[in-house]
Coordinates of C-alpha atoms and ligand atoms in Angstrom, one line a residue:
M1 CA -22.6 -36.0 8.4
P2 CA -24.0 -37.9 5.6
G3 CA -22.2 -37.7 2.3
D4 CA -25.2 -39.3 0.6
S5 CA -27.8 -36.6 -0.1
T6 CA -30.7 -39.1 -0.2
K7 CA -30.6 -39.4 3.6
I8 CA -32.1 -36.3 5.2
N9 CA -32.1 -36.1 9.0
I10 CA -34.0 -33.5 10.8
N11 CA -33.3 -33.0 14.5
A12 CA -34.9 -29.7 15.2
G13 CA -38.6 -30.1 15.0
G14 CA -39.5 -31.4 11.6
V15 CA -39.1 -30.4 7.9
A16 CA -41.9 -27.7 7.9
K17 CA -40.3 -25.8 10.8
N18 CA -37.0 -25.7 9.0
T19 CA -38.3 -24.8 5.6
Y20 CA -38.0 -21.4 4.0
D21 CA -38.6 -19.9 0.6
A22 CA -34.9 -19.1 0.3
I23 CA -31.6 -19.7 2.1
V24 CA -28.6 -17.4 1.9
I25 CA -25.3 -18.7 3.1
G26 CA -23.2 -15.8 4.6
S27 CA -24.2 -12.3 5.7
G28 CA -21.3 -10.3 4.2
I29 CA -21.5 -7.8 1.3
S30 CA -23.0 -10.2 -1.2
G31 CA -25.2 -12.3 1.3
G32 CA -26.6 -9.0 2.7
W33 CA -27.7 -8.0 -0.7
A34 CA -29.2 -11.4 -1.5
A35 CA -31.2 -11.2 1.8
K36 CA -32.4 -7.7 1.1
E37 CA -33.6 -8.4 -2.4
L38 CA -35.2 -11.7 -1.6
C39 CA -37.0 -10.2 1.5
D40 CA -38.1 -7.1 -0.4
N41 CA -39.7 -9.5 -2.9
G42 CA -41.7 -11.2 -0.1
L43 CA -39.6 -14.4 0.2
R44 CA -39.3 -15.9 3.7
T45 CA -35.5 -15.9 3.8
L46 CA -33.1 -17.7 6.2
V47 CA -29.6 -16.2 6.4
L48 CA -27.1 -18.7 7.8
E49 CA -23.9 -17.0 9.2
R50 CA -21.1 -19.0 10.8
G51 CA -19.9 -16.1 13.0
K52 CA -21.4 -14.2 15.9
D53 CA -24.0 -11.6 15.6
V54 CA -22.8 -8.0 15.2
V55 CA -25.7 -5.6 15.7
H56 CA -25.2 -2.1 14.2
L57 CA -24.3 0.5 16.9
K58 CA -24.5 -2.0 19.8
D59 CA -21.5 -4.3 18.8
Y60 CA -18.8 -1.8 17.8
P61 CA -16.8 -1.8 21.0
T62 CA -13.9 0.4 19.8
A63 CA -15.8 2.8 17.5
T64 CA -15.5 5.9 19.6
K65 CA -12.3 5.1 21.5
N66 CA -9.3 7.5 21.5
P67 CA -5.8 6.2 20.9
W68 CA -4.9 6.6 24.6
E69 CA -7.8 4.4 25.6
F70 CA -6.2 1.3 24.0
P71 CA -3.7 -0.5 26.3
H72 CA -1.2 -0.5 23.4
R73 CA -2.2 2.8 21.8
N74 CA -3.7 0.9 18.9
E75 CA -0.4 -0.8 18.1
L76 CA -0.9 -4.6 17.6
P77 CA 0.3 -6.3 20.8
L78 CA 3.5 -8.3 20.1
V79 CA 1.9 -11.5 21.3
V80 CA -1.0 -11.1 19.0
A81 CA 1.3 -10.3 16.1
K82 CA 3.4 -13.4 16.8
E83 CA 0.4 -15.7 17.1
N84 CA -1.1 -14.3 13.8
P85 CA 1.6 -14.1 11.1
I86 CA -1.0 -14.4 8.4
V87 CA -3.8 -12.0 9.4
G88 CA -1.1 -9.8 11.1
R89 CA 0.1 -8.8 7.6
C90 CA -3.2 -7.1 6.8
Y91 CA -2.9 -3.4 7.3
A92 CA -6.4 -3.2 8.9
F93 CA -5.7 -5.7 11.6
T94 CA -5.0 -3.5 14.6
E95 CA -5.7 -3.4 18.3
A96 CA -8.9 -1.6 17.5
T97 CA -10.2 -4.1 14.9
Q98 CA -8.8 -7.5 15.8
H99 CA -12.1 -8.7 17.1
F100 CA -13.6 -8.6 13.6
F101 CA -10.8 -10.7 11.9
V102 CA -10.3 -14.5 11.9
K103 CA -7.3 -15.5 13.9
D104 CA -4.8 -17.9 12.3
K105 CA -5.0 -20.7 14.7
D106 CA -8.8 -20.9 14.9
H107 CA -9.3 -21.6 11.2
P108 CA -6.3 -23.3 9.7
Y109 CA -5.8 -24.0 6.0
I110 CA -3.1 -25.5 3.9
Q111 CA -0.7 -23.5 1.7
Q112 CA 0.9 -25.6 -1.1
K113 CA 2.1 -22.2 -2.2
P114 CA 2.1 -19.1 0.1
F115 CA -1.4 -17.6 0.3
D116 CA -2.6 -15.1 2.9
W117 CA -6.3 -15.8 3.4
I118 CA -7.8 -12.9 5.3
R119 CA -11.3 -13.4 6.7
G120 CA -14.0 -11.9 8.9
Y121 CA -16.5 -14.4 10.4
Q122 CA -19.4 -12.5 11.9
V123 CA -22.7 -11.0 10.8
G124 CA -21.6 -8.5 8.2
G125 CA -18.5 -10.5 7.2
K126 CA -15.8 -8.3 5.7
S127 CA -18.3 -5.5 4.9
L128 CA -17.3 -4.1 8.3
L129 CA -13.6 -4.1 7.3
W130 CA -13.4 -3.2 3.7
A131 CA -11.8 -0.1 2.4
R132 CA -15.1 0.8 0.5
Q133 CA -13.6 1.7 -2.9
T134 CA -16.3 1.1 -5.5
Q135 CA -15.8 1.4 -9.2
R136 CA -18.1 0.0 -11.9
W137 CA -16.4 -2.4 -14.3
S138 CA -16.2 -1.1 -17.9
K139 CA -17.3 -2.7 -21.1
Y140 CA -13.6 -3.5 -21.7
D141 CA -13.6 -5.7 -18.6
F142 CA -16.5 -7.8 -19.7
E143 CA -15.3 -8.0 -23.3
G144 CA -11.7 -8.7 -22.4
P145 CA -11.6 -12.4 -22.0
A146 CA -13.3 -13.1 -25.4
R147 CA -11.2 -10.4 -27.2
D148 CA -7.8 -11.6 -25.8
G149 CA -8.6 -15.2 -25.2
Y150 CA -7.2 -15.5 -21.7
A151 CA -10.4 -16.8 -20.1
V152 CA -13.9 -18.0 -21.2
D153 CA -16.2 -15.3 -22.4
W154 CA -18.3 -13.6 -19.8
P155 CA -22.0 -14.5 -20.4
I156 CA -23.0 -10.9 -19.8
R157 CA -21.9 -7.5 -21.0
Y158 CA -21.7 -4.1 -19.3
E159 CA -25.3 -3.3 -20.5
D160 CA -26.7 -6.3 -18.7
I161 CA -25.3 -5.2 -15.3
A162 CA -25.5 -1.4 -15.7
P163 CA -29.1 -1.0 -14.3
W164 CA -28.1 -3.2 -11.3
Y165 CA -25.0 -1.0 -10.6
S166 CA -27.5 1.9 -10.4
H167 CA -29.8 -0.1 -8.2
V168 CA -27.1 -0.9 -5.6
E169 CA -25.4 2.5 -5.8
I170 CA -28.5 4.4 -5.0
F171 CA -29.2 2.3 -1.9
A172 CA -25.6 1.9 -0.7
G173 CA -24.6 5.5 -1.3
I174 CA -21.6 6.0 -3.5
S175 CA -19.6 9.2 -3.7
G176 CA -17.9 10.3 -6.8
N177 CA -17.7 12.6 -9.8
K178 CA -19.3 12.0 -13.2
D179 CA -16.0 12.0 -15.0
G180 CA -17.1 10.7 -18.4
Y181 CA -14.5 8.1 -19.2
D182 CA -15.6 4.8 -20.7
T183 CA -12.8 2.9 -18.9
L184 CA -14.5 3.9 -15.6
P185 CA -18.3 4.2 -16.2
D186 CA -20.1 6.9 -14.2
G187 CA -22.8 5.9 -11.7
E188 CA -25.4 7.3 -9.4
F189 CA -23.2 9.4 -7.2
L190 CA -23.4 11.5 -4.0
P191 CA -21.0 14.4 -4.0
A192 CA -17.3 13.4 -4.3
W193 CA -14.6 14.0 -1.7
E194 CA -12.2 16.8 -2.6
M195 CA -8.6 16.2 -3.7
N196 CA -6.1 18.3 -1.8
C197 CA -3.9 20.9 -3.6
V198 CA -1.0 18.7 -4.3
E199 CA -3.2 15.8 -5.6
K200 CA -4.8 18.4 -7.9
D201 CA -1.4 19.5 -9.2
I202 CA -0.4 16.0 -9.8
Q203 CA -3.7 15.2 -11.6
Q204 CA -3.3 18.2 -13.9
R205 CA 0.3 17.4 -14.7
I206 CA -0.3 13.8 -15.5
M207 CA -3.2 14.5 -17.7
A208 CA -1.3 17.2 -19.5
N209 CA 1.6 14.8 -20.2
Y210 CA -0.4 11.8 -21.3
K211 CA -3.2 11.6 -23.8
N212 CA -5.1 8.6 -22.5
R213 CA -4.3 8.6 -18.8
Y214 CA -7.1 9.9 -16.6
V215 CA -6.9 10.9 -13.0
V216 CA -10.2 11.0 -11.1
Q217 CA -11.2 11.2 -7.4
G218 CA -11.8 7.8 -6.0
R219 CA -15.4 6.6 -5.7
C220 CA -16.3 5.1 -2.4
A221 CA -19.3 3.8 -0.4
H222 CA -19.6 6.8 1.9
L223 CA -22.6 9.1 2.6
T224 CA -21.1 12.5 1.7
Q225 CA -24.7 13.8 1.5
P226 CA -27.3 11.3 2.6
N227 CA -30.5 11.0 0.5
P228 CA -33.9 10.0 2.1
I229 CA -33.2 6.3 1.2
H230 CA -30.1 6.4 3.5
L231 CA -31.9 8.2 6.3
E232 CA -34.6 5.6 6.1
Q233 CA -31.9 3.0 6.7
G234 CA -31.0 4.9 9.9
R235 CA -27.7 6.1 8.4
T236 CA -26.4 9.6 8.3
Q237 CA -23.6 11.7 7.0
C238 CA -20.0 10.6 7.1
Q239 CA -17.8 12.7 9.4
A240 CA -14.5 12.0 7.7
R241 CA -13.0 10.2 10.7
N242 CA -11.7 7.2 8.8
L243 CA -12.2 4.9 11.7
C244 CA -14.5 2.9 9.6
D245 CA -13.2 -0.7 10.1
R246 CA -14.2 -0.4 13.8
G247 CA -17.8 -0.2 12.7
C248 CA -19.4 3.2 12.1
P249 CA -21.9 4.7 14.6
Y250 CA -23.1 7.1 12.0
G251 CA -23.7 4.4 9.4
G252 CA -21.5 6.7 7.3
Y253 CA -20.2 3.9 5.1
F254 CA -22.0 0.9 3.6
S255 CA -21.9 -2.3 5.5
S256 CA -24.4 -5.2 5.7
N257 CA -24.8 -4.4 9.4
A258 CA -25.8 -0.8 8.8
S259 CA -27.7 -1.2 5.6
T260 CA -29.0 -4.4 4.0
I261 CA -29.4 -6.7 7.0
P262 CA -31.5 -4.3 9.1
W263 CA -33.5 -3.4 6.0
A264 CA -34.2 -7.0 5.3
K265 CA -35.2 -7.5 9.0
K266 CA -37.7 -4.6 8.7
S267 CA -39.5 -6.5 6.0
G268 CA -40.5 -9.2 8.5
N269 CA -39.3 -11.9 6.1
L270 CA -35.8 -12.4 7.4
T271 CA -34.6 -15.0 9.8
L272 CA -30.9 -14.4 10.7
R273 CA -29.1 -17.3 12.3
P274 CA -25.6 -16.5 13.5
D275 CA -23.3 -19.2 14.8
S276 CA -24.5 -21.5 12.0
V277 CA -21.6 -23.2 10.1
V278 CA -22.9 -24.5 6.7
H279 CA -21.3 -27.8 6.1
S280 CA -22.7 -28.6 2.7
L281 CA -25.7 -28.5 0.3
I282 CA -28.2 -31.3 0.3
Y283 CA -29.1 -32.6 -3.2
D284 CA -32.5 -34.1 -3.8
D285 CA -32.2 -36.9 -6.4
R286 CA -35.9 -37.2 -6.8
N287 CA -36.5 -33.6 -7.9
N288 CA -33.1 -33.1 -9.4
K289 CA -32.4 -30.0 -7.4
A290 CA -30.9 -28.8 -4.2
A291 CA -33.1 -29.4 -1.2
G292 CA -31.4 -27.4 1.5
V293 CA -28.2 -27.2 3.6
R294 CA -26.6 -29.0 6.4
V295 CA -25.6 -26.8 9.3
L296 CA -23.4 -27.3 12.4
D297 CA -23.8 -25.1 15.4
A298 CA -20.6 -23.1 15.8
H299 CA -20.5 -23.9 19.6
T300 CA -22.2 -27.2 20.3
K301 CA -21.5 -28.6 16.8
E302 CA -25.0 -30.0 16.7
A303 CA -26.2 -30.8 13.2
T304 CA -29.4 -29.4 11.7
E305 CA -30.8 -29.3 8.2
Y306 CA -32.7 -26.5 6.6
F307 CA -34.7 -26.5 3.4
A308 CA -35.7 -24.0 0.7
K309 CA -36.7 -23.6 -2.9
I310 CA -33.6 -21.5 -3.8
I311 CA -30.2 -21.3 -2.2
F312 CA -27.8 -18.4 -2.5
V313 CA -24.1 -19.3 -1.8
N314 CA -22.4 -16.1 -0.5
A315 CA -19.8 -17.4 2.0
A316 CA -17.1 -15.3 0.2
C317 CA -15.1 -16.8 -2.6
F318 CA -13.0 -19.5 -0.9
N319 CA -15.6 -20.6 1.6
S320 CA -18.2 -20.9 -1.1
N321 CA -15.7 -23.1 -3.0
L322 CA -15.1 -25.1 0.1
I323 CA -18.8 -25.6 0.8
L324 CA -19.5 -26.7 -2.8
L325 CA -16.4 -29.0 -2.9
N326 CA -17.7 -30.5 0.3
S327 CA -21.3 -31.0 -1.1
T328 CA -21.0 -34.5 -2.5
S329 CA -24.0 -36.6 -3.4
N330 CA -24.9 -39.5 -5.7
R331 CA -25.5 -37.0 -8.5
F332 CA -22.4 -34.9 -7.8
P333 CA -19.8 -37.2 -6.3
N334 CA -16.9 -34.7 -7.0
G335 CA -18.5 -31.6 -5.5
F336 CA -21.7 -29.6 -6.2
G337 CA -22.4 -29.1 -9.9
N338 CA -18.9 -30.4 -10.7
D339 CA -19.6 -32.4 -13.9
N340 CA -16.8 -30.7 -15.8
G341 CA -14.2 -31.1 -13.0
L342 CA -13.6 -27.3 -12.9
L343 CA -14.9 -26.5 -9.4
G344 CA -12.2 -24.8 -7.4
K345 CA -10.1 -23.9 -10.5
Y346 CA -9.3 -20.6 -12.3
I347 CA -8.7 -18.7 -9.1
A348 CA -7.5 -15.1 -9.6
F349 CA -6.9 -12.1 -7.5
H350 CA -5.4 -8.6 -7.7
N351 CA -1.7 -7.9 -7.9
Y352 CA -0.8 -5.2 -5.3
R353 CA 3.0 -5.8 -5.2
G354 CA 4.1 -2.4 -6.7
N355 CA 4.2 0.9 -5.0
V356 CA 6.2 4.1 -5.6
S357 CA 6.8 6.8 -3.1
A358 CA 8.1 10.4 -3.6
S359 CA 8.4 13.8 -2.0
Y360 CA 6.8 16.9 -3.4
D361 CA 7.8 20.5 -3.0
G362 CA 4.3 21.6 -2.2
P363 CA 3.0 24.8 -0.6
Q364 CA 3.9 25.0 3.1
D365 CA 1.0 27.2 3.9
K366 CA -1.7 24.8 2.7
Y367 CA -3.4 22.0 4.6
Y368 CA -6.5 19.8 4.2
Y369 CA -9.4 19.0 6.5
G370 CA -10.3 15.7 8.1
R371 CA -9.4 12.1 7.3
R372 CA -10.9 11.5 3.9
P373 CA -11.7 7.9 3.2
T374 CA -10.6 7.7 -0.4
Q375 CA -7.9 9.0 -2.8
P376 CA -7.4 9.9 -6.4
M377 CA -7.1 7.0 -8.9
M378 CA -6.4 6.2 -12.5
P379 CA -8.3 3.6 -14.5
N380 CA -6.2 1.2 -16.4
F381 CA -4.5 2.6 -19.5
R382 CA -2.7 -0.6 -20.8
N383 CA -4.1 -2.9 -23.5
V384 CA -7.5 -1.1 -23.2
H385 CA -8.5 -0.8 -26.9
K386 CA -6.2 -3.5 -28.2
Q387 CA -3.4 -5.7 -27.1
E388 CA -0.3 -3.6 -27.2
M389 CA 2.1 -4.6 -24.4
D390 CA 4.1 -7.8 -24.0
F391 CA 1.7 -8.7 -21.1
L392 CA -2.0 -9.2 -20.9
R393 CA -4.4 -6.7 -19.3
G394 CA -3.2 -3.9 -17.0
Y395 CA -3.5 -2.2 -13.6
M396 CA -5.4 0.6 -11.9
S397 CA -3.3 3.1 -10.0
F398 CA -4.2 4.9 -6.7
Y399 CA -2.2 7.8 -5.3
G400 CA -2.4 10.1 -2.4
A401 CA -0.5 13.1 -1.2
G402 CA -0.3 14.2 2.5
R403 CA 1.8 16.1 4.9
G404 CA 3.8 14.4 7.7
T405 CA 4.1 15.9 11.1
G406 CA 7.4 17.4 12.3
T407 CA 10.2 14.9 12.9
Y408 CA 7.8 12.0 13.1
G409 CA 9.4 9.0 11.5
N410 CA 13.1 10.0 11.7
G411 CA 13.7 7.8 14.7
E412 CA 13.7 10.6 17.4
Q413 CA 10.4 10.1 19.0
L414 CA 11.2 11.3 22.5
G415 CA 11.3 14.6 24.3
G416 CA 9.8 18.1 24.2
D417 CA 11.1 19.1 20.8
Y418 CA 9.6 16.0 19.3
K419 CA 6.2 16.7 20.9
D420 CA 6.3 20.3 19.7
S421 CA 7.1 19.2 16.2
L422 CA 4.0 17.0 16.2
T423 CA 1.9 20.1 16.3
E424 CA 3.4 21.4 13.0
A425 CA 2.6 20.1 9.5
G426 CA 5.7 18.6 7.8
D427 CA 6.7 18.2 4.2
W428 CA 4.5 16.8 1.5
F429 CA 4.8 13.2 0.5
V430 CA 3.2 11.2 -2.3
S431 CA 2.6 7.5 -2.8
M432 CA 1.2 5.6 -5.8
L433 CA 0.2 1.9 -5.7
M434 CA -1.0 -0.6 -8.3
Q435 CA -4.1 -2.9 -8.5
G436 CA -3.2 -5.3 -11.2
E437 CA -5.4 -7.7 -13.1
T438 CA -4.3 -11.4 -12.9
I439 CA -5.2 -14.1 -15.3
P440 CA -7.4 -16.9 -14.2
K441 CA -5.6 -20.2 -14.8
E442 CA -6.5 -23.8 -14.3
T443 CA -3.3 -24.3 -12.4
N444 CA -4.4 -21.7 -9.7
Y445 CA -6.8 -23.8 -7.7
V446 CA -8.2 -24.7 -4.3
T447 CA -9.1 -28.2 -3.2
L448 CA -10.1 -30.1 -0.1
S449 CA -7.5 -31.8 2.2
K450 CA -7.9 -35.5 2.3
D451 CA -6.8 -35.9 5.9
K452 CA -6.8 -32.5 7.7
K453 CA -10.1 -31.2 9.1
D454 CA -11.2 -28.1 11.1
Q455 CA -12.7 -28.2 14.5
W456 CA -16.2 -28.9 13.0
G457 CA -14.9 -32.0 11.1
I458 CA -15.0 -30.1 7.7
P459 CA -12.0 -30.7 5.4
Q460 CA -9.5 -27.9 5.4
L461 CA -9.0 -25.9 2.2
V462 CA -5.7 -26.4 0.3
F463 CA -4.4 -23.4 -1.7
S464 CA -2.3 -23.7 -4.8
V465 CA -2.3 -20.1 -6.2
D466 CA 0.7 -18.1 -7.4
Y467 CA 1.8 -15.1 -9.5
D468 CA 3.1 -15.8 -13.0
D469 CA 5.3 -14.2 -15.6
N470 CA 2.4 -12.0 -16.8
D471 CA 2.1 -10.5 -13.2
E472 CA 5.8 -9.9 -13.1
K473 CA 5.8 -8.0 -16.4
S474 CA 2.7 -5.9 -15.4
F475 CA 4.3 -5.1 -12.0
K476 CA 7.6 -3.9 -13.7
D477 CA 5.6 -1.8 -16.1
F478 CA 3.7 -0.2 -13.2
L479 CA 6.9 0.6 -11.4
S480 CA 8.4 2.3 -14.4
Q481 CA 5.2 4.1 -15.5
A482 CA 4.4 5.3 -12.0
S483 CA 7.9 6.6 -11.5
E484 CA 7.8 8.4 -14.9
M485 CA 4.3 9.9 -14.2
L486 CA 5.4 11.2 -10.7
D487 CA 8.6 12.6 -12.3
K488 CA 6.6 14.4 -14.9
A489 CA 4.3 15.7 -12.2
G490 CA 7.2 17.3 -10.4
C491 CA 7.9 14.8 -7.6
K492 CA 11.4 14.3 -6.2
N493 CA 13.1 11.4 -4.4
I494 CA 11.1 8.8 -6.3
S495 CA 11.6 5.4 -4.9
Q496 CA 10.2 2.0 -6.2
H497 CA 9.0 -0.8 -3.8
D498 CA 8.1 -4.4 -4.2
S499 CA 5.9 -5.4 -1.2
K500 CA 6.6 -9.1 -2.2
Q501 CA 3.3 -9.9 -0.6
A502 CA 1.8 -13.3 -1.3
P503 CA -1.4 -13.6 -3.2
G504 CA -4.4 -13.3 -0.9
L505 CA -3.3 -10.2 1.0
D506 CA -5.1 -8.1 -1.7
I507 CA -8.4 -9.7 -0.3
H508 CA -9.9 -9.5 -3.7
E509 CA -10.4 -13.2 -4.1
M510 CA -12.2 -14.5 -7.2
G511 CA -13.0 -17.6 -9.2
G512 CA -13.4 -21.3 -8.7
V513 CA -17.1 -21.3 -9.7
R514 CA -16.9 -19.1 -12.8
M515 CA -19.7 -17.9 -15.0
G516 CA -19.7 -18.7 -18.7
K517 CA -21.8 -19.6 -21.7
D518 CA -20.7 -23.3 -22.0
P519 CA -21.4 -25.9 -19.3
K520 CA -18.3 -27.7 -20.4
T521 CA -16.0 -24.8 -19.5
S522 CA -17.9 -23.0 -16.8
M523 CA -20.0 -23.6 -13.7
L524 CA -22.7 -20.9 -13.7
N525 CA -24.9 -19.3 -16.4
S526 CA -25.5 -15.6 -17.1
W527 CA -27.9 -15.4 -14.0
N528 CA -25.3 -17.0 -11.6
Q529 CA -27.3 -20.3 -11.6
F530 CA -25.5 -23.6 -11.8
H531 CA -25.8 -24.8 -15.4
N532 CA -26.8 -28.2 -14.0
C533 CA -28.8 -27.2 -10.9
K534 CA -30.9 -24.1 -11.5
N535 CA -32.1 -23.4 -7.9
V536 CA -28.5 -22.8 -6.6
F537 CA -27.0 -19.4 -7.2
V538 CA -23.4 -18.3 -6.5
T539 CA -22.9 -14.5 -6.5
D540 CA -19.8 -13.7 -4.5
G541 CA -16.3 -13.6 -5.8
A542 CA -16.4 -17.3 -6.6
C543 CA -18.5 -16.6 -9.7
M544 CA -16.0 -14.2 -11.4
T545 CA -14.8 -15.2 -14.8
S546 CA -12.0 -12.6 -14.8
T547 CA -10.8 -9.9 -12.3
S548 CA -10.7 -6.6 -14.1
T549 CA -8.4 -3.9 -12.6
Q550 CA -11.4 -2.4 -10.8
N551 CA -12.3 -3.2 -7.1
P552 CA -14.7 -6.1 -7.1
S553 CA -17.3 -5.7 -4.4
L554 CA -19.6 -3.3 -6.2
T555 CA -19.8 -5.9 -9.0
F556 CA -20.6 -8.6 -6.4
M557 CA -23.4 -6.5 -5.1
A558 CA -24.9 -5.8 -8.6
L559 CA -24.6 -9.4 -9.7
T560 CA -26.3 -10.5 -6.5
A561 CA -29.2 -8.1 -6.8
R562 CA -29.6 -9.1 -10.4
A563 CA -29.6 -12.8 -9.7
A564 CA -31.9 -12.5 -6.7
N565 CA -34.5 -10.7 -8.7
H566 CA -34.2 -13.2 -11.5
A567 CA -34.6 -16.0 -8.9
V568 CA -37.8 -14.5 -7.7
E569 CA -39.2 -14.2 -11.3
E570 CA -38.2 -17.8 -12.1
L571 CA -39.8 -19.0 -8.9
K572 CA -43.1 -17.1 -9.8
K573 CA -43.0 -18.7 -13.2
G574 CA -42.5 -22.2 -11.7
N575 CA -39.2 -22.6 -13.5
I576 CA -37.2 -23.5 -10.3
Ligands
FAD1 C1 -9.1 -4.7 4.8 C2 -10.0 -4.9 3.6 C3 -10.1 -3.9 2.6 C4 -10.9 -4.1 1.5 N1 -11.1 -3.1 0.6 C5 -12.0 -3.3 -0.4 C6 -12.3 -2.2 -1.3 O1 -11.9 -1.1 -1.1 N2 -13.1 -2.4 -2.3 C7 -13.7 -3.6 -2.6 O2 -14.4 -3.7 -3.6 N3 -13.4 -4.7 -1.8 C8 -12.6 -4.5 -0.7 N4 -12.4 -5.6 0.1 C9 -13.0 -6.9 -0.2 C10 -14.4 -7.0 0.3 O3 -14.4 -6.9 1.7 C11 -14.9 -8.3 -0.2 O4 -14.9 -8.3 -1.6 C12 -16.4 -8.5 0.2 O5 -16.6 -8.4 1.6 C13 -16.9 -9.9 -0.3 O6 -18.2 -10.0 0.1 P1 -18.7 -11.5 0.3 O7 -20.2 -11.4 0.7 O8 -18.3 -12.4 -0.8 O9 -17.9 -12.0 1.6 P2 -17.8 -11.5 3.1 O10 -18.2 -10.1 3.2 O11 -16.5 -11.9 3.6 O12 -19.0 -12.3 3.8 C14 -19.0 -13.8 3.8 C15 -19.7 -14.2 5.0 O13 -19.9 -15.6 4.9 C16 -19.7 -16.2 6.2 N5 -19.4 -17.6 6.0 C17 -18.2 -18.2 5.5 N6 -18.3 -19.5 5.6 C18 -19.5 -19.8 6.0 C19 -20.1 -21.1 6.3 N7 -19.5 -22.3 6.0 N8 -21.4 -21.1 6.8 C20 -22.0 -19.9 7.1 N9 -21.4 -18.7 6.9 C21 -20.2 -18.7 6.3 C22 -18.6 -15.4 6.8 O14 -18.5 -15.5 8.2 C23 -18.9 -14.0 6.3 O15 -19.7 -13.3 7.2 C24 -11.6 -5.4 1.3 C25 -11.5 -6.4 2.3 C26 -10.7 -6.1 3.4 C27 -10.6 -7.2 4.5
SF4_2 S1 -15.1 8.1 8.1 FE1 -17.3 8.3 7.9 S2 -17.9 6.1 7.6 FE2 -15.9 6.1 8.5 S3 -16.1 5.9 10.7 FE3 -16.0 8.1 10.2 S4 -18.1 8.8 10.0 FE4 -18.1 6.6 9.8

């Protein structure tokens, strides 16, 4: 594969045949949105996806299986667990879902420090697997870095992205209540899921005991009551089965496969190419812009080049970093756009280490219906209006209450008594967990291995990412505050836990190609374009300047839709 971008080789029928208006790398949550917006705007768009095709409805082999239809009753077979110590740590990797996850040995990487890199390589990417929690970021999130000086200033504010949140929420279908708190802006919601009686008790008691701590029902990408726009996508009402990460035959939750990709296909402007591993971007020295991408066939490893006026890099945070670091040329010898040497740096993630469990003396005559796909949550209450703790930023908290079944879990899982007890609801339990903001640092970075390559001859990614003292303090604060809140809410047997999980298992990977105002300290401008190459856009987690405490994917969607529409306008004006 040529490192010199001036040599362009075509082996698949000439430049014209391989030329599109736009190329999108990756078909996951962000790539799906780029494809939809570009196709809706009439651009002939090529989506390059390294994994296999997964067609909605057709390719969900386990979606309707009962537990007894799995050879291991949906427990991970020991041999699979042993062969996959990394992805095996992900709660969603089960006998029913393993075919949608990357296996450890197929795609190795190097951990200078422990890092669990969880991936889904297929059409739809991790949109098939995600837990679908979707909160808008607040003004405090976009203003935070400038106010507290822990990262470069975001080049946008909440007002810039708010209309694009609305745009993606309406199409994706987000359930939630309009709660009216500025730390968690309201959106365009479908009806919310209900809290159960114990969750409501806890909500009321926490809010009665603390002035600025709010408990709301979680917002999630589920069709509680589909609108015409969702029916037009061929999706229908969520049935509260919570088997979502097998792929949903109802299209009840948002995935690229059920929503954006088939929508883009219907426009007639989409060419979707699965099994196409993007190796690097091609830089055109004569026109001072990116010309296209180099692709290796996932199976034959045959190389092909594709060309377009604009390129969207949406391979998910670390693969986008990898592709860009691997895109060397005369103009960019150290990786694409990397004049300032910051490509791959300022990686950040979410700190999920803390959780607190408890029992609750709840009503024995009350139960709840179905398997609700969300739970109550509390937006961050630390350092919101001013810096007031001995650590920066804060954490969002999620909690849930449920009833066990009989003696399940006490070790006696045999015999008639045990079976009978399974038909009875047991005691109430509660658990609360943190989602902590981490600080993007130059010392948390990814880079390319100099000697180790993958099976396509592409350098392996090296991770040097770790927690710091700030994470430790925020984690300890969560444990003490969660325990105190549950105590005040009337819970008993409160117990604190440190999952000790490595960074990465949160699967909220961000940074490496951050947005900012100044080309000296950031890679992308306010429209997600490279400061020094305006026809390349990065709109997945790689572009993030900071992490907020909110879940990230709704923001990736909104940034992508915003950038894609800007790209179309700029193209029409002849600016790119
Ligand atoms: C179990 C789980 C739970 C989660 N829960 C939540 C949640 O509740 N809320 C939330 O906001 N987020 C959640 N996430 C994270 C969410 O899934 C990601 O933020 C989101 O999918 C990122 O979108 P993306 O487009 O950047 O990447 P992806 O969806 O991963 O898509 C990237 C695509 O690019 C492809 N690709 C990679 N490299 C190449 C290459 N070289 N050439 C061509 N194609 C390539 C991949 O195969 C993949 O299809 C969760 C993730 C998991 C796994
Ligand atoms: S809970 Fe809803 S979205 Fe999930 S699998 Fe069931 S019907 Fe589909």
